[in-house]
Amino acid sequence: WIVASLLAAVLAIFAVGAVWFQQADNSAETYRVRTGNIVEAVYGLGTVTANQSYQVKLGVTGTISALYVTEGDTVEKGKPLIGFDLGATFKAPFSGTVTSVPFKVGETVYSQTPIVTLINLKDRYVLVSLEQESALRVRAGQNARISFEALRGQTYQGMVRSLYSDPQN
């Protein structure tokens, strides 16, 4: 009778185990694997900056004797920009767009005052400030999609060139 009792106990354990495993299989969920790009949005405030910019400034006070450009002009490298009564004529060091000419012929300008600003608008980048959590998810070489508040609905493709962390902030 002891052998029969042990045999019944072993069969009961197997029966309970079989029922438990079958219920476990019924409760499992299955998912279909999808493939695609992983996109994560990181938002920051940025400034469009040109790699080449040039400002005409005098080291001494002088009077403008000739003005060869106006705001919005596109100039080629070597083209004269402005001349002074001191006999100096400043020429464009690179091809670009004149973005500022706040003075007229005959006006006197003081030392270190920007008189003409030239920028190469074809070679520019966006300098973006990110909060710490966002900055931790960005790496050099990543593709970037850039949008501007003033140009709603338009996006531009770019790439993260480099990262800089200001130790004072």
mmCIF file with all atom_site columns, C-alpha atoms in Angstrom:
data_model
loop_
_atom_site.group_PDB
_atom_site.id
_atom_site.type_symbol
_atom_site.label_atom_id
_atom_site.label_alt_id
_atom_site.label_comp_id
_atom_site.label_asym_id
_atom_site.label_entity_id
_atom_site.label_seq_id
_atom_site.pdbx_PDB_ins_code
_atom_site.Cartn_x
_atom_site.Cartn_y
_atom_site.Cartn_z
_atom_site.occupancy
_atom_site.B_iso_or_equiv
_atom_site.pdbx_formal_charge
_atom_site.auth_seq_id
_atom_site.auth_comp_id
_atom_site.auth_asym_id
_atom_site.auth_atom_id
_atom_site.pdbx_PDB_model_num
ATOM 1   C CA . TRP A 1 1   ? 0.000  0.000   0.000   1.00 0.00 ? 1   TRP A CA 1
ATOM 2   C CA . ILE A 1 2   ? 3.013  2.368   0.578   1.00 0.00 ? 2   ILE A CA 1
ATOM 3   C CA . VAL A 1 3   ? 4.185  1.797   -2.996  1.00 0.00 ? 3   VAL A CA 1
ATOM 4   C CA . ALA A 1 4   ? 0.698  2.556   -4.317  1.00 0.00 ? 4   ALA A CA 1
ATOM 5   C CA . SER A 1 5   ? 0.532  5.767   -2.259  1.00 0.00 ? 5   SER A CA 1
ATOM 6   C CA . LEU A 1 6   ? 3.939  6.943   -3.540  1.00 0.00 ? 6   LEU A CA 1
ATOM 7   C CA . LEU A 1 7   ? 2.940  6.142   -7.102  1.00 0.00 ? 7   LEU A CA 1
ATOM 8   C CA . ALA A 1 8   ? -0.306 8.126   -6.686  1.00 0.00 ? 8   ALA A CA 1
ATOM 9   C CA . ALA A 1 9   ? 1.635  11.094  -5.217  1.00 0.00 ? 9   ALA A CA 1
ATOM 10  C CA . VAL A 1 10  ? 4.117  11.105  -8.122  1.00 0.00 ? 10  VAL A CA 1
ATOM 11  C CA . LEU A 1 11  ? 1.251  10.970  -10.652 1.00 0.00 ? 11  LEU A CA 1
ATOM 12  C CA . ALA A 1 12  ? -0.497 13.846  -8.842  1.00 0.00 ? 12  ALA A CA 1
ATOM 13  C CA . ILE A 1 13  ? 2.685  15.968  -8.986  1.00 0.00 ? 13  ILE A CA 1
ATOM 14  C CA . PHE A 1 14  ? 3.016  15.270  -12.726 1.00 0.00 ? 14  PHE A CA 1
ATOM 15  C CA . ALA A 1 15  ? -0.632 16.173  -13.315 1.00 0.00 ? 15  ALA A CA 1
ATOM 16  C CA . VAL A 1 16  ? -0.348 19.458  -11.406 1.00 0.00 ? 16  VAL A CA 1
ATOM 17  C CA . GLY A 1 17  ? 2.878  20.315  -13.275 1.00 0.00 ? 17  GLY A CA 1
ATOM 18  C CA . ALA A 1 18  ? 1.270  19.590  -16.655 1.00 0.00 ? 18  ALA A CA 1
ATOM 19  C CA . VAL A 1 19  ? -1.720 21.817  -15.856 1.00 0.00 ? 19  VAL A CA 1
ATOM 20  C CA . TRP A 1 20  ? 0.568  24.615  -14.577 1.00 0.00 ? 20  TRP A CA 1
ATOM 21  C CA . PHE A 1 21  ? 2.796  24.525  -17.693 1.00 0.00 ? 21  PHE A CA 1
ATOM 22  C CA . GLN A 1 22  ? -0.229 24.570  -19.997 1.00 0.00 ? 22  GLN A CA 1
ATOM 23  C CA . GLN A 1 23  ? -1.659 27.643  -18.208 1.00 0.00 ? 23  GLN A CA 1
ATOM 24  C CA . ALA A 1 24  ? 1.723  29.354  -18.375 1.00 0.00 ? 24  ALA A CA 1
ATOM 25  C CA . ASP A 1 25  ? 1.851  28.799  -22.148 1.00 0.00 ? 25  ASP A CA 1
ATOM 26  C CA . ASN A 1 26  ? -1.673 30.222  -22.576 1.00 0.00 ? 26  ASN A CA 1
ATOM 27  C CA . SER A 1 27  ? -0.786 33.411  -20.693 1.00 0.00 ? 27  SER A CA 1
ATOM 28  C CA . ALA A 1 28  ? 2.264  34.219  -22.891 1.00 0.00 ? 28  ALA A CA 1
ATOM 29  C CA . GLU A 1 29  ? 1.849  37.024  -25.436 1.00 0.00 ? 29  GLU A CA 1
ATOM 30  C CA . THR A 1 30  ? 3.538  37.067  -28.801 1.00 0.00 ? 30  THR A CA 1
ATOM 31  C CA . TYR A 1 31  ? 4.670  40.124  -30.737 1.00 0.00 ? 31  TYR A CA 1
ATOM 32  C CA . ARG A 1 32  ? 5.666  40.561  -34.344 1.00 0.00 ? 32  ARG A CA 1
ATOM 33  C CA . VAL A 1 33  ? 9.101  42.160  -34.674 1.00 0.00 ? 33  VAL A CA 1
ATOM 34  C CA . ARG A 1 34  ? 9.141  45.334  -36.760 1.00 0.00 ? 34  ARG A CA 1
ATOM 35  C CA . THR A 1 35  ? 12.235 46.771  -38.379 1.00 0.00 ? 35  THR A CA 1
ATOM 36  C CA . GLY A 1 36  ? 12.914 50.447  -39.081 1.00 0.00 ? 36  GLY A CA 1
ATOM 37  C CA . ASN A 1 37  ? 14.831 53.498  -37.990 1.00 0.00 ? 37  ASN A CA 1
ATOM 38  C CA . ILE A 1 38  ? 14.941 54.558  -34.379 1.00 0.00 ? 38  ILE A CA 1
ATOM 39  C CA . VAL A 1 39  ? 14.289 58.284  -34.148 1.00 0.00 ? 39  VAL A CA 1
ATOM 40  C CA . GLU A 1 40  ? 14.701 60.298  -31.006 1.00 0.00 ? 40  GLU A CA 1
ATOM 41  C CA . ALA A 1 41  ? 13.888 63.988  -30.801 1.00 0.00 ? 41  ALA A CA 1
ATOM 42  C CA . VAL A 1 42  ? 16.249 66.338  -29.007 1.00 0.00 ? 42  VAL A CA 1
ATOM 43  C CA . TYR A 1 43  ? 15.320 70.002  -28.820 1.00 0.00 ? 43  TYR A CA 1
ATOM 44  C CA . GLY A 1 44  ? 17.662 72.924  -28.287 1.00 0.00 ? 44  GLY A CA 1
ATOM 45  C CA . LEU A 1 45  ? 18.169 76.584  -29.056 1.00 0.00 ? 45  LEU A CA 1
ATOM 46  C CA . GLY A 1 46  ? 20.627 77.384  -31.793 1.00 0.00 ? 46  GLY A CA 1
ATOM 47  C CA . THR A 1 47  ? 22.280 80.077  -33.846 1.00 0.00 ? 47  THR A CA 1
ATOM 48  C CA . VAL A 1 48  ? 23.217 79.850  -37.514 1.00 0.00 ? 48  VAL A CA 1
ATOM 49  C CA . THR A 1 49  ? 26.874 80.819  -37.767 1.00 0.00 ? 49  THR A CA 1
ATOM 50  C CA . ALA A 1 50  ? 29.147 81.246  -40.785 1.00 0.00 ? 50  ALA A CA 1
ATOM 51  C CA . ASN A 1 51  ? 32.612 79.716  -40.906 1.00 0.00 ? 51  ASN A CA 1
ATOM 52  C CA . GLN A 1 52  ? 33.904 82.837  -42.669 1.00 0.00 ? 52  GLN A CA 1
ATOM 53  C CA . SER A 1 53  ? 33.037 86.372  -41.617 1.00 0.00 ? 53  SER A CA 1
ATOM 54  C CA . TYR A 1 54  ? 34.964 89.618  -41.978 1.00 0.00 ? 54  TYR A CA 1
ATOM 55  C CA . GLN A 1 55  ? 34.454 93.096  -40.550 1.00 0.00 ? 55  GLN A CA 1
ATOM 56  C CA . VAL A 1 56  ? 36.222 96.213  -41.766 1.00 0.00 ? 56  VAL A CA 1
ATOM 57  C CA . LYS A 1 57  ? 37.412 98.196  -38.706 1.00 0.00 ? 57  LYS A CA 1
ATOM 58  C CA . LEU A 1 58  ? 39.936 100.994 -38.540 1.00 0.00 ? 58  LEU A CA 1
ATOM 59  C CA . GLY A 1 59  ? 42.650 101.300 -35.927 1.00 0.00 ? 59  GLY A CA 1
ATOM 60  C CA . VAL A 1 60  ? 42.323 105.103 -35.994 1.00 0.00 ? 60  VAL A CA 1
ATOM 61  C CA . THR A 1 61  ? 39.530 107.596 -36.704 1.00 0.00 ? 61  THR A CA 1
ATOM 62  C CA . GLY A 1 62  ? 38.952 108.139 -40.441 1.00 0.00 ? 62  GLY A CA 1
ATOM 63  C CA . THR A 1 63  ? 36.455 109.413 -43.012 1.00 0.00 ? 63  THR A CA 1
ATOM 64  C CA . ILE A 1 64  ? 34.839 107.214 -45.675 1.00 0.00 ? 64  ILE A CA 1
ATOM 65  C CA . SER A 1 65  ? 35.881 108.450 -49.129 1.00 0.00 ? 65  SER A CA 1
ATOM 66  C CA . ALA A 1 66  ? 34.429 105.638 -51.282 1.00 0.00 ? 66  ALA A CA 1
ATOM 67  C CA . LEU A 1 67  ? 31.829 102.963 -50.706 1.00 0.00 ? 67  LEU A CA 1
ATOM 68  C CA . TYR A 1 68  ? 31.850 100.210 -53.324 1.00 0.00 ? 68  TYR A CA 1
ATOM 69  C CA . VAL A 1 69  ? 29.146 97.934  -51.850 1.00 0.00 ? 69  VAL A CA 1
ATOM 70  C CA . THR A 1 70  ? 25.717 98.082  -50.231 1.00 0.00 ? 70  THR A CA 1
ATOM 71  C CA . GLU A 1 71  ? 23.911 95.672  -47.913 1.00 0.00 ? 71  GLU A CA 1
ATOM 72  C CA . GLY A 1 72  ? 22.862 92.506  -49.727 1.00 0.00 ? 72  GLY A CA 1
ATOM 73  C CA . ASP A 1 73  ? 25.554 92.691  -52.423 1.00 0.00 ? 73  ASP A CA 1
ATOM 74  C CA . THR A 1 74  ? 27.320 89.475  -53.350 1.00 0.00 ? 74  THR A CA 1
ATOM 75  C CA . VAL A 1 75  ? 31.019 90.123  -53.915 1.00 0.00 ? 75  VAL A CA 1
ATOM 76  C CA . GLU A 1 76  ? 33.905 88.085  -55.254 1.00 0.00 ? 76  GLU A CA 1
ATOM 77  C CA . LYS A 1 77  ? 37.227 87.707  -53.481 1.00 0.00 ? 77  LYS A CA 1
ATOM 78  C CA . GLY A 1 78  ? 39.462 90.734  -54.105 1.00 0.00 ? 78  GLY A CA 1
ATOM 79  C CA . LYS A 1 79  ? 36.642 93.176  -54.954 1.00 0.00 ? 79  LYS A CA 1
ATOM 80  C CA . PRO A 1 80  ? 37.019 96.594  -53.223 1.00 0.00 ? 80  PRO A CA 1
ATOM 81  C CA . LEU A 1 81  ? 34.600 97.146  -50.338 1.00 0.00 ? 81  LEU A CA 1
ATOM 82  C CA . ILE A 1 82  ? 35.380 100.596 -48.948 1.00 0.00 ? 82  ILE A CA 1
ATOM 83  C CA . GLY A 1 83  ? 37.974 103.375 -49.186 1.00 0.00 ? 83  GLY A CA 1
ATOM 84  C CA . PHE A 1 84  ? 39.127 105.967 -46.614 1.00 0.00 ? 84  PHE A CA 1
ATOM 85  C CA . ASP A 1 85  ? 40.674 109.409 -46.676 1.00 0.00 ? 85  ASP A CA 1
ATOM 86  C CA . LEU A 1 86  ? 43.755 107.811 -45.133 1.00 0.00 ? 86  LEU A CA 1
ATOM 87  C CA . GLY A 1 87  ? 44.484 106.233 -48.515 1.00 0.00 ? 87  GLY A CA 1
ATOM 88  C CA . ALA A 1 88  ? 43.414 102.751 -47.410 1.00 0.00 ? 88  ALA A CA 1
ATOM 89  C CA . THR A 1 89  ? 41.070 100.619 -49.511 1.00 0.00 ? 89  THR A CA 1
ATOM 90  C CA . PHE A 1 90  ? 39.756 97.368  -48.049 1.00 0.00 ? 90  PHE A CA 1
ATOM 91  C CA . LYS A 1 91  ? 39.072 94.433  -50.366 1.00 0.00 ? 91  LYS A CA 1
ATOM 92  C CA . ALA A 1 92  ? 37.027 91.261  -49.849 1.00 0.00 ? 92  ALA A CA 1
ATOM 93  C CA . PRO A 1 93  ? 39.289 88.504  -48.439 1.00 0.00 ? 93  PRO A CA 1
ATOM 94  C CA . PHE A 1 94  ? 36.810 85.846  -49.696 1.00 0.00 ? 94  PHE A CA 1
ATOM 95  C CA . SER A 1 95  ? 33.638 85.657  -51.791 1.00 0.00 ? 95  SER A CA 1
ATOM 96  C CA . GLY A 1 96  ? 30.500 86.356  -49.785 1.00 0.00 ? 96  GLY A CA 1
ATOM 97  C CA . THR A 1 97  ? 27.512 88.568  -49.036 1.00 0.00 ? 97  THR A CA 1
ATOM 98  C CA . VAL A 1 98  ? 27.669 92.051  -47.526 1.00 0.00 ? 98  VAL A CA 1
ATOM 99  C CA . THR A 1 99  ? 25.355 91.949  -44.501 1.00 0.00 ? 99  THR A CA 1
ATOM 100 C CA . SER A 1 100 ? 25.964 95.350  -42.929 1.00 0.00 ? 100 SER A CA 1
ATOM 101 C CA . VAL A 1 101 ? 27.003 98.833  -44.113 1.00 0.00 ? 101 VAL A CA 1
ATOM 102 C CA . PRO A 1 102 ? 25.748 101.273 -41.455 1.00 0.00 ? 102 PRO A CA 1
ATOM 103 C CA . PHE A 1 103 ? 27.673 104.326 -42.791 1.00 0.00 ? 103 PHE A CA 1
ATOM 104 C CA . LYS A 1 104 ? 27.713 106.595 -45.890 1.00 0.00 ? 104 LYS A CA 1
ATOM 105 C CA . VAL A 1 105 ? 30.428 108.317 -47.900 1.00 0.00 ? 105 VAL A CA 1
ATOM 106 C CA . GLY A 1 106 ? 31.731 111.361 -46.038 1.00 0.00 ? 106 GLY A CA 1
ATOM 107 C CA . GLU A 1 107 ? 30.956 110.038 -42.544 1.00 0.00 ? 107 GLU A CA 1
ATOM 108 C CA . THR A 1 108 ? 33.672 109.856 -39.942 1.00 0.00 ? 108 THR A CA 1
ATOM 109 C CA . VAL A 1 109 ? 34.106 106.505 -38.225 1.00 0.00 ? 109 VAL A CA 1
ATOM 110 C CA . TYR A 1 110 ? 35.911 105.834 -34.992 1.00 0.00 ? 110 TYR A CA 1
ATOM 111 C CA . SER A 1 111 ? 38.511 103.225 -34.134 1.00 0.00 ? 111 SER A CA 1
ATOM 112 C CA . GLN A 1 112 ? 37.278 99.610  -33.825 1.00 0.00 ? 112 GLN A CA 1
ATOM 113 C CA . THR A 1 113 ? 33.767 100.401 -35.140 1.00 0.00 ? 113 THR A CA 1
ATOM 114 C CA . PRO A 1 114 ? 32.469 97.741  -37.585 1.00 0.00 ? 114 PRO A CA 1
ATOM 115 C CA . ILE A 1 115 ? 32.030 99.567  -40.907 1.00 0.00 ? 115 ILE A CA 1
ATOM 116 C CA . VAL A 1 116 ? 31.372 96.760  -43.412 1.00 0.00 ? 116 VAL A CA 1
ATOM 117 C CA . THR A 1 117 ? 30.507 93.142  -42.589 1.00 0.00 ? 117 THR A CA 1
ATOM 118 C CA . LEU A 1 118 ? 31.047 90.357  -45.142 1.00 0.00 ? 118 LEU A CA 1
ATOM 119 C CA . ILE A 1 119 ? 29.859 86.775  -44.544 1.00 0.00 ? 119 ILE A CA 1
ATOM 120 C CA . ASN A 1 120 ? 30.189 83.592  -46.607 1.00 0.00 ? 120 ASN A CA 1
ATOM 121 C CA . LEU A 1 121 ? 26.584 82.356  -46.440 1.00 0.00 ? 121 LEU A CA 1
ATOM 122 C CA . LYS A 1 122 ? 27.414 79.193  -48.404 1.00 0.00 ? 122 LYS A CA 1
ATOM 123 C CA . ASP A 1 123 ? 29.563 77.770  -45.595 1.00 0.00 ? 123 ASP A CA 1
ATOM 124 C CA . ARG A 1 124 ? 27.621 77.793  -42.340 1.00 0.00 ? 124 ARG A CA 1
ATOM 125 C CA . TYR A 1 125 ? 26.662 75.642  -39.382 1.00 0.00 ? 125 TYR A CA 1
ATOM 126 C CA . VAL A 1 126 ? 24.218 75.674  -36.469 1.00 0.00 ? 126 VAL A CA 1
ATOM 127 C CA . LEU A 1 127 ? 25.583 76.068  -32.943 1.00 0.00 ? 127 LEU A CA 1
ATOM 128 C CA . VAL A 1 128 ? 23.036 74.483  -30.579 1.00 0.00 ? 128 VAL A CA 1
ATOM 129 C CA . SER A 1 129 ? 22.766 74.656  -26.793 1.00 0.00 ? 129 SER A CA 1
ATOM 130 C CA . LEU A 1 130 ? 21.257 71.524  -25.250 1.00 0.00 ? 130 LEU A CA 1
ATOM 131 C CA . GLU A 1 131 ? 20.165 70.768  -21.728 1.00 0.00 ? 131 GLU A CA 1
ATOM 132 C CA . GLN A 1 132 ? 22.149 68.013  -20.009 1.00 0.00 ? 132 GLN A CA 1
ATOM 133 C CA . GLU A 1 133 ? 19.731 65.101  -20.543 1.00 0.00 ? 133 GLU A CA 1
ATOM 134 C CA . SER A 1 134 ? 19.493 65.817  -24.275 1.00 0.00 ? 134 SER A CA 1
ATOM 135 C CA . ALA A 1 135 ? 23.245 66.314  -24.654 1.00 0.00 ? 135 ALA A CA 1
ATOM 136 C CA . LEU A 1 136 ? 23.902 62.835  -23.254 1.00 0.00 ? 136 LEU A CA 1
ATOM 137 C CA . ARG A 1 137 ? 21.993 61.285  -26.191 1.00 0.00 ? 137 ARG A CA 1
ATOM 138 C CA . VAL A 1 138 ? 23.914 63.126  -28.939 1.00 0.00 ? 138 VAL A CA 1
ATOM 139 C CA . ARG A 1 139 ? 27.112 61.826  -30.547 1.00 0.00 ? 139 ARG A CA 1
ATOM 140 C CA . ALA A 1 140 ? 29.425 63.189  -33.232 1.00 0.00 ? 140 ALA A CA 1
ATOM 141 C CA . GLY A 1 141 ? 28.609 61.719  -36.633 1.00 0.00 ? 141 GLY A CA 1
ATOM 142 C CA . GLN A 1 142 ? 24.873 61.307  -35.978 1.00 0.00 ? 142 GLN A CA 1
ATOM 143 C CA . ASN A 1 143 ? 22.455 62.445  -38.653 1.00 0.00 ? 143 ASN A CA 1
ATOM 144 C CA . ALA A 1 144 ? 20.343 65.411  -37.656 1.00 0.00 ? 144 ALA A CA 1
ATOM 145 C CA . ARG A 1 145 ? 17.106 66.875  -38.940 1.00 0.00 ? 145 ARG A CA 1
ATOM 146 C CA . ILE A 1 146 ? 16.953 70.616  -38.272 1.00 0.00 ? 146 ILE A CA 1
ATOM 147 C CA . SER A 1 147 ? 13.912 72.868  -38.301 1.00 0.00 ? 147 SER A CA 1
ATOM 148 C CA . PHE A 1 148 ? 13.504 76.552  -37.631 1.00 0.00 ? 148 PHE A CA 1
ATOM 149 C CA . GLU A 1 149 ? 10.621 78.271  -35.901 1.00 0.00 ? 149 GLU A CA 1
ATOM 150 C CA . ALA A 1 150 ? 10.494 80.988  -38.567 1.00 0.00 ? 150 ALA A CA 1
ATOM 151 C CA . LEU A 1 151 ? 10.406 78.405  -41.389 1.00 0.00 ? 151 LEU A CA 1
ATOM 152 C CA . ARG A 1 152 ? 7.550  76.187  -40.239 1.00 0.00 ? 152 ARG A CA 1
ATOM 153 C CA . GLY A 1 153 ? 7.063  72.960  -42.147 1.00 0.00 ? 153 GLY A CA 1
ATOM 154 C CA . GLN A 1 154 ? 10.588 72.939  -43.608 1.00 0.00 ? 154 GLN A CA 1
ATOM 155 C CA . THR A 1 155 ? 13.310 70.643  -42.339 1.00 0.00 ? 155 THR A CA 1
ATOM 156 C CA . TYR A 1 156 ? 16.962 70.402  -43.285 1.00 0.00 ? 156 TYR A CA 1
ATOM 157 C CA . GLN A 1 157 ? 19.312 67.433  -43.098 1.00 0.00 ? 157 GLN A CA 1
ATOM 158 C CA . GLY A 1 158 ? 22.571 67.793  -41.241 1.00 0.00 ? 158 GLY A CA 1
ATOM 159 C CA . MET A 1 159 ? 25.133 65.912  -39.210 1.00 0.00 ? 159 MET A CA 1
ATOM 160 C CA . VAL A 1 160 ? 26.527 66.411  -35.720 1.00 0.00 ? 160 VAL A CA 1
ATOM 161 C CA . ARG A 1 161 ? 30.101 67.520  -36.371 1.00 0.00 ? 161 ARG A CA 1
ATOM 162 C CA . SER A 1 162 ? 31.342 67.915  -32.818 1.00 0.00 ? 162 SER A CA 1
ATOM 163 C CA . LEU A 1 163 ? 30.299 68.329  -29.187 1.00 0.00 ? 163 LEU A CA 1
ATOM 164 C CA . TYR A 1 164 ? 31.604 70.786  -26.658 1.00 0.00 ? 164 TYR A CA 1
ATOM 165 C CA . SER A 1 165 ? 30.887 70.826  -22.953 1.00 0.00 ? 165 SER A CA 1
ATOM 166 C CA . ASP A 1 166 ? 31.502 74.108  -21.158 1.00 0.00 ? 166 ASP A CA 1
ATOM 167 C CA . PRO A 1 167 ? 33.023 73.162  -17.780 1.00 0.00 ? 167 PRO A CA 1
ATOM 168 C CA . GLN A 1 168 ? 31.860 76.469  -16.270 1.00 0.00 ? 168 GLN A CA 1
ATOM 169 C CA . ASN A 1 169 ? 28.156 75.712  -16.851 1.00 0.00 ? 169 ASN A CA 1
#
